[in-house]
């Protein structure tokens, strides 16, 4: 259905009412209506910041320990894991897709790290790869899973939801097979074998902040540069906004789609390494439901699930909303069952607000156009 004002209006009763009101209202009323809708639109744009501020005020009043520096750093450390995954998810959603496999990639990358740090049996001897090799190989595994997602979506035309849902089970099953369902303990390594240092990803504190927070910041800067300063960013927004038009304009649609899944897989693998490092153990069940947290962070941050709209700033604020909400409820002693229920309600509310924002945007644009035309008259 066209929305440019020249299409079929039979299925747009809201537009008929609005247009009739606007054409009969005086110019002052039309201008006032445009200002009100504009203010509402600004409130919608800032909803993630408003939600975060409300959470901080409420939990700060209910708990004396919530706003302490130590607790804020600890909560931000938790946020960093979801934030890293959400940055990759943002790129996928910007092109109008979804990636349900990231939680399983988190578990798989940790298990692969555990397997490598326990030593590889090669030709009758046990080889202990250095930590940097372990990290590179784990990220490569995440990128490979992401590449398979992209291949299924672009070459075999499998719907993103189905393709990544299947890879969710494939990656989780691979983690179970590699570890035989067991947890790899004591990943601190052995100085005599030269494989120590893995725990620094989770316990290191450069310049007083946990390493995971620095990783989130660096990845956020990299994604911002990718979106703002590179042709890929323009291609991605164009693909998500109108794929057909982008294709006709010469945008390499398939390449863009594949790359975003590869980046999403890499981000999930990094998050899996951080978790395994923090715990100095790796379990195949790690990362379960993390894909939902990442999607929630992106949506709460103002991105459109239909693609073409979203920012790194909003996504990180959305990750803070999810993280602070979860940790605040834990501090207040709210049960896990209520935490899950509240988180689900927040996600539903975020989607409803996004849909409401789209309606107000359309009405605001129409009202502004009417006010401008009346001013000219």
Coordinates of C-alpha atoms in Angstrom, one line a residue:
X1 CA 0.0 0.0 0.0
X2 CA 1.4 3.4 -0.9
X3 CA 1.7 6.0 1.8
X4 CA 2.6 9.0 -0.4
X5 CA -0.8 10.4 -0.4
X6 CA -1.6 9.3 -4.0
X7 CA -2.5 5.7 -3.3
X8 CA -5.7 3.9 -2.4
X9 CA -7.2 5.5 0.7
X10 CA -10.0 3.0 1.2
X11 CA -7.9 1.1 3.8
X12 CA -6.7 4.2 5.6
X13 CA -9.6 5.5 7.7
X14 CA -7.2 7.3 10.1
X15 CA -5.7 9.3 7.2
X16 CA -9.2 10.3 5.9
X17 CA -10.2 11.6 9.4
X18 CA -6.9 13.4 9.9
X19 CA -7.0 15.0 6.4
X20 CA -10.6 16.2 6.8
X21 CA -9.8 17.7 10.2
X22 CA -6.7 19.4 8.9
X23 CA -8.3 20.9 5.9
X24 CA -11.1 22.5 8.0
X25 CA -9.0 23.6 11.0
X26 CA -7.6 27.2 11.1
X27 CA -3.8 27.5 10.4
X28 CA -3.1 28.1 14.2
X29 CA -4.8 24.8 15.1
X30 CA -2.9 23.0 12.4
X31 CA 0.4 24.4 13.6
X32 CA -0.4 23.5 17.2
X33 CA -1.3 20.0 16.2
X34 CA 2.0 19.6 14.3
X35 CA 3.9 20.9 17.4
X36 CA 2.1 18.4 19.7
X37 CA 2.8 15.5 17.4
X38 CA 6.4 16.6 17.1
X39 CA 6.9 16.7 20.9
X40 CA 5.3 13.2 21.2
X41 CA 7.7 12.0 18.5
X42 CA 10.7 13.4 20.4
X43 CA 9.4 11.6 23.6
X44 CA 9.3 8.4 21.6
X45 CA 12.8 8.9 20.3
X46 CA 14.1 9.3 23.9
X47 CA 12.1 6.5 25.4
X48 CA 15.1 4.3 26.1
X49 CA 16.9 7.2 27.9
X50 CA 13.7 7.9 29.9
X51 CA 13.3 4.3 30.8
X52 CA 16.9 4.1 32.0
X53 CA 16.5 7.3 34.1
X54 CA 13.3 5.9 35.6
X55 CA 15.0 2.6 36.5
X56 CA 18.0 4.4 38.1
X57 CA 15.7 6.7 40.2
X58 CA 13.4 3.8 41.3
X59 CA 16.1 1.3 42.2
X60 CA 18.2 4.1 43.7
X61 CA 15.4 5.0 46.1
X62 CA 14.6 1.4 46.9
X63 CA 18.2 0.2 47.5
X64 CA 21.1 2.0 49.2
X65 CA 23.6 -0.1 47.4
X66 CA 22.3 0.3 43.8
X67 CA 24.0 3.7 43.1
X68 CA 27.3 2.9 44.6
X69 CA 30.3 3.1 42.3
X70 CA 31.3 -0.5 42.8
X71 CA 27.7 -1.7 42.0
X72 CA 27.4 0.5 38.9
X73 CA 30.7 -0.9 37.6
X74 CA 29.6 -4.5 38.3
X75 CA 26.3 -3.9 36.6
X76 CA 28.0 -2.3 33.6
X77 CA 30.3 -5.3 33.4
X78 CA 27.2 -7.5 33.1
X79 CA 25.7 -5.1 30.5
X80 CA 28.9 -5.4 28.5
X81 CA 28.2 -9.0 27.6
X82 CA 24.7 -8.3 26.3
X83 CA 25.9 -5.0 24.7
X84 CA 28.6 -6.8 22.6
X85 CA 26.0 -9.3 21.3
X86 CA 23.5 -6.5 20.7
X87 CA 25.9 -4.6 18.6
X88 CA 26.1 -7.5 16.2
X89 CA 22.3 -8.0 16.4
X90 CA 21.8 -4.3 15.5
X91 CA 23.5 -4.8 12.2
X92 CA 21.3 -7.8 11.4
X93 CA 18.1 -6.0 12.4
X94 CA 19.2 -2.9 10.4
X95 CA 19.0 -4.9 7.2
X96 CA 15.6 -6.3 8.3
X97 CA 16.7 -9.7 9.5
X98 CA 17.0 -11.5 12.8
X99 CA 19.7 -13.8 14.4
X100 CA 18.5 -16.3 16.8
X101 CA 21.7 -18.3 16.9
X102 CA 23.8 -15.8 18.9
X103 CA 23.0 -17.4 22.3
X104 CA 24.2 -20.8 21.0
X105 CA 27.4 -19.3 19.5
X106 CA 28.1 -17.9 23.0
X107 CA 28.1 -21.4 24.4
X108 CA 29.9 -22.9 21.4
X109 CA 32.8 -20.4 21.5
X110 CA 33.3 -21.0 25.2
X111 CA 33.4 -24.7 24.7
X112 CA 35.9 -24.5 21.9
X113 CA 38.1 -22.3 24.1
X114 CA 37.8 -24.8 26.9
X115 CA 38.7 -27.7 24.5
X116 CA 41.7 -25.9 23.2
X117 CA 43.0 -24.7 26.6
X118 CA 42.8 -28.3 27.8
X119 CA 45.2 -29.3 25.1
X120 CA 44.9 -30.7 21.6
X121 CA 45.9 -34.3 20.9
X122 CA 47.9 -34.2 17.7
X123 CA 50.0 -37.2 16.6
X124 CA 50.2 -38.8 20.0
X125 CA 51.3 -35.5 21.7
X126 CA 49.2 -32.9 23.5
X127 CA 49.6 -29.3 22.1
X128 CA 48.7 -26.3 24.2
X129 CA 48.0 -23.3 21.9
X130 CA 48.7 -19.8 23.3
X131 CA 45.7 -17.8 24.4
X132 CA 45.7 -15.4 21.4
X133 CA 45.4 -18.4 19.1
X134 CA 42.5 -19.7 21.1
X135 CA 40.8 -16.4 20.9
X136 CA 41.3 -16.1 17.1
X137 CA 40.0 -19.6 16.5
X138 CA 36.9 -19.1 18.7
X139 CA 36.1 -15.9 16.9
X140 CA 36.6 -17.7 13.6
X141 CA 34.1 -20.3 14.7
X142 CA 31.5 -17.6 15.5
X143 CA 32.2 -16.0 12.1
X144 CA 31.8 -19.4 10.4
X145 CA 28.4 -19.9 12.0
X146 CA 27.4 -16.4 11.0
X147 CA 28.6 -17.1 7.4
X148 CA 26.4 -20.2 7.3
X149 CA 23.5 -18.1 8.4
X150 CA 24.2 -15.6 5.6
X151 CA 24.6 -18.4 3.1
X152 CA 21.3 -19.9 4.0
X153 CA 19.6 -16.5 3.8
X154 CA 21.2 -15.2 0.6
X155 CA 21.9 -18.3 -1.5
X156 CA 19.1 -20.7 -0.5
X157 CA 16.5 -18.0 0.3
X158 CA 15.7 -19.4 3.7
X159 CA 13.8 -17.0 5.9
X160 CA 16.2 -15.4 8.5
X161 CA 14.0 -16.6 11.4
X162 CA 14.1 -20.2 10.2
X163 CA 17.8 -20.2 9.1
X164 CA 19.1 -18.8 12.4
X165 CA 16.6 -20.9 14.5
X166 CA 18.1 -24.0 12.8
X167 CA 21.7 -22.8 13.5
X168 CA 20.6 -22.2 17.1
X169 CA 20.2 -25.9 17.5
X170 CA 23.2 -26.8 15.3
X171 CA 25.6 -24.7 17.3
X172 CA 24.1 -25.8 20.7
X173 CA 24.4 -29.4 19.5
X174 CA 28.0 -29.0 18.4
X175 CA 28.8 -27.5 21.8
X176 CA 27.2 -30.6 23.5
X177 CA 29.1 -33.0 21.2
X178 CA 32.5 -31.3 21.7
X179 CA 32.2 -31.2 25.5
X180 CA 30.1 -34.4 25.8
X181 CA 27.7 -32.3 27.8
X182 CA 30.3 -31.5 30.5
X183 CA 31.8 -28.3 31.8
X184 CA 35.4 -27.4 31.2
X185 CA 36.8 -26.2 34.5
X186 CA 40.0 -24.3 35.4
X187 CA 40.7 -22.4 32.2
X188 CA 43.4 -20.4 33.9
X189 CA 46.1 -22.4 32.0
X190 CA 49.6 -23.5 33.2
X191 CA 52.6 -21.1 33.1
X192 CA 54.8 -24.1 32.2
X193 CA 52.7 -24.7 29.1
X194 CA 52.5 -21.1 28.1
X195 CA 48.7 -21.0 27.8
X196 CA 47.9 -18.6 30.7
X197 CA 46.2 -15.2 30.5
X198 CA 42.8 -16.3 29.4
X199 CA 41.3 -15.1 32.6
X200 CA 42.3 -11.5 31.9
X201 CA 39.4 -11.1 29.5
X202 CA 37.0 -11.4 32.4
X203 CA 39.1 -10.3 35.4
X204 CA 41.5 -7.7 34.0
X205 CA 40.9 -4.1 34.9
X206 CA 42.8 -1.7 32.5
X207 CA 42.6 1.9 33.8
X208 CA 40.3 0.7 36.6
X209 CA 37.5 -0.7 34.4
X210 CA 36.9 -4.4 33.6
X211 CA 38.2 -5.6 30.3
X212 CA 34.7 -6.5 29.1
X213 CA 33.6 -2.9 29.3
X214 CA 36.6 -1.7 27.2
X215 CA 35.8 -4.4 24.7
X216 CA 32.2 -3.2 24.5
X217 CA 33.4 0.4 24.0
X218 CA 35.9 -0.5 21.3
X219 CA 33.3 -2.6 19.4
X220 CA 30.8 0.2 19.7
X221 CA 33.2 2.7 18.2
X222 CA 34.1 0.3 15.4
X223 CA 30.4 -0.3 14.6
X224 CA 29.7 3.5 14.6
X225 CA 32.6 4.0 12.2
X226 CA 31.3 1.2 10.1
X227 CA 27.8 2.7 9.9
X228 CA 28.7 6.3 9.6
X229 CA 32.0 6.5 7.8
X230 CA 32.0 3.6 5.3
X231 CA 30.0 2.8 2.2
X232 CA 28.9 -0.4 3.9
X233 CA 26.9 1.6 6.4
X234 CA 25.0 3.4 3.7
X235 CA 24.4 0.1 1.9
X236 CA 23.1 -1.5 5.1
X237 CA 20.6 1.3 5.9
X238 CA 19.5 1.4 2.2
X239 CA 19.0 -2.4 2.2
X240 CA 17.0 -2.3 5.4
X241 CA 14.9 0.7 4.3
X242 CA 14.0 -0.5 0.8
X243 CA 15.8 -3.6 -0.5
X244 CA 14.4 -3.4 -4.0
X245 CA 15.4 0.2 -4.4
X246 CA 18.9 -0.6 -3.0
X247 CA 19.3 -3.5 -5.4
X248 CA 18.4 -1.3 -8.4
X249 CA 20.9 1.3 -7.1
X250 CA 23.7 -1.2 -7.3
X251 CA 24.0 -2.1 -3.7
X252 CA 25.5 -5.6 -3.3
X253 CA 22.6 -7.0 -1.3
X254 CA 23.8 -10.5 -0.8
X255 CA 27.3 -9.4 0.3
X256 CA 25.7 -6.9 2.8
X257 CA 23.4 -9.6 4.3
X258 CA 26.2 -12.1 4.6
X259 CA 28.6 -9.7 6.3
X260 CA 26.2 -8.6 8.9
X261 CA 25.6 -12.3 10.0
X262 CA 29.4 -12.9 10.0
X263 CA 29.8 -9.8 12.3
X264 CA 27.0 -10.9 14.5
X265 CA 28.5 -14.3 14.9
X266 CA 31.9 -12.8 15.7
X267 CA 30.4 -10.5 18.4
X268 CA 28.6 -13.5 20.0
X269 CA 31.8 -15.5 20.0
X270 CA 33.6 -12.6 21.8
X271 CA 30.8 -12.5 24.4
X272 CA 31.2 -16.3 24.9
X273 CA 35.0 -15.8 25.5
X274 CA 34.3 -13.1 28.0
X275 CA 31.9 -15.3 30.0
X276 CA 34.2 -18.3 29.9
X277 CA 37.0 -16.1 31.1
X278 CA 35.1 -14.5 33.9
X279 CA 34.0 -18.0 35.2
X280 CA 37.3 -19.7 34.2
X281 CA 35.0 -22.5 33.0
X282 CA 33.0 -23.2 29.9
X283 CA 29.6 -24.9 29.8
X284 CA 27.7 -25.9 26.6
X285 CA 24.6 -24.4 28.1
X286 CA 26.1 -20.9 28.4
X287 CA 24.3 -18.1 26.6
X288 CA 20.8 -19.6 26.6
X289 CA 18.2 -16.9 25.9
X290 CA 20.9 -14.3 25.3
X291 CA 19.5 -13.8 21.8
X292 CA 16.3 -12.5 23.3
X293 CA 18.3 -10.0 25.5
X294 CA 20.1 -8.8 22.4
X295 CA 16.9 -8.4 20.4
X296 CA 15.3 -6.6 23.3
X297 CA 18.2 -4.2 23.7
X298 CA 18.1 -3.3 20.0
X299 CA 14.3 -2.8 20.0
X300 CA 14.2 -0.8 23.2
X301 CA 17.0 1.3 21.7
X302 CA 14.7 2.5 19.0
X303 CA 15.6 0.2 16.1
X304 CA 12.8 -1.0 13.8
X305 CA 12.4 -4.7 13.4
X306 CA 11.5 -4.1 9.8
X307 CA 15.0 -2.7 9.2
X308 CA 16.5 0.6 8.0
X309 CA 16.4 2.4 11.4
X310 CA 18.5 2.1 14.5
X311 CA 21.7 3.4 16.2
X312 CA 24.6 2.2 18.3
X313 CA 23.7 4.8 20.9
X314 CA 20.2 3.6 21.3
X315 CA 21.2 -0.1 21.3
X316 CA 23.7 0.4 24.1
X317 CA 21.1 2.4 26.2
X318 CA 18.7 -0.5 25.5
X319 CA 21.3 -3.0 26.8
X320 CA 21.7 -0.8 29.9
X321 CA 17.9 -0.8 30.4
X322 CA 17.8 -4.6 30.2
X323 CA 20.9 -5.1 32.4
X324 CA 20.0 -2.5 35.1
X325 CA 16.4 -3.9 35.2
X326 CA 17.7 -7.5 35.8
X327 CA 20.3 -6.5 38.3
X328 CA 18.0 -4.1 40.1
X329 CA 15.4 -6.8 40.6
X330 CA 18.0 -9.2 41.9
X331 CA 19.2 -6.5 44.4
X332 CA 15.6 -6.1 45.6
X333 CA 15.2 -9.8 46.0
X334 CA 12.6 -10.3 43.3
X335 CA 12.3 -13.9 42.3
X336 CA 13.7 -15.2 39.0
X337 CA 10.2 -16.0 37.8
X338 CA 9.1 -12.4 38.2
X339 CA 12.2 -11.2 36.5
X340 CA 11.4 -13.3 33.4
X341 CA 7.8 -12.1 33.4
X342 CA 8.8 -8.4 33.8
X343 CA 11.5 -8.7 31.1
X344 CA 9.0 -10.1 28.7
X345 CA 6.5 -7.3 29.4
X346 CA 9.2 -4.8 28.8
X347 CA 10.0 -6.3 25.4
X348 CA 6.3 -6.2 24.4
X349 CA 6.0 -2.6 25.6
X350 CA 9.0 -1.7 23.6
X351 CA 7.6 -3.1 20.4
X352 CA 4.2 -1.4 21.0
X353 CA 6.0 1.9 21.6
X354 CA 7.9 1.5 18.3
X355 CA 4.6 0.9 16.4
X356 CA 3.1 3.9 18.2
X357 CA 6.1 6.0 17.2
X358 CA 5.6 5.1 13.5
X359 CA 2.0 6.2 13.6
X360 CA 2.8 9.5 15.3
X361 CA 5.6 10.1 12.8
X362 CA 3.2 9.7 9.9
X363 CA 0.6 11.9 11.5
X364 CA 3.2 14.5 12.5
X365 CA 4.6 14.7 9.0
X366 CA 1.1 15.1 7.5
X367 CA 0.1 17.7 10.0
X368 CA 3.3 19.7 9.4
X369 CA 2.7 19.6 5.7
X370 CA -0.9 20.9 6.2
X371 CA 0.4 23.6 8.5
X372 CA 3.0 24.7 6.0
X373 CA 0.4 24.8 3.2
X374 CA -2.0 26.9 5.2
X375 CA 0.8 29.3 6.1
X376 CA 1.6 29.8 2.4
X377 CA -2.1 30.4 1.8

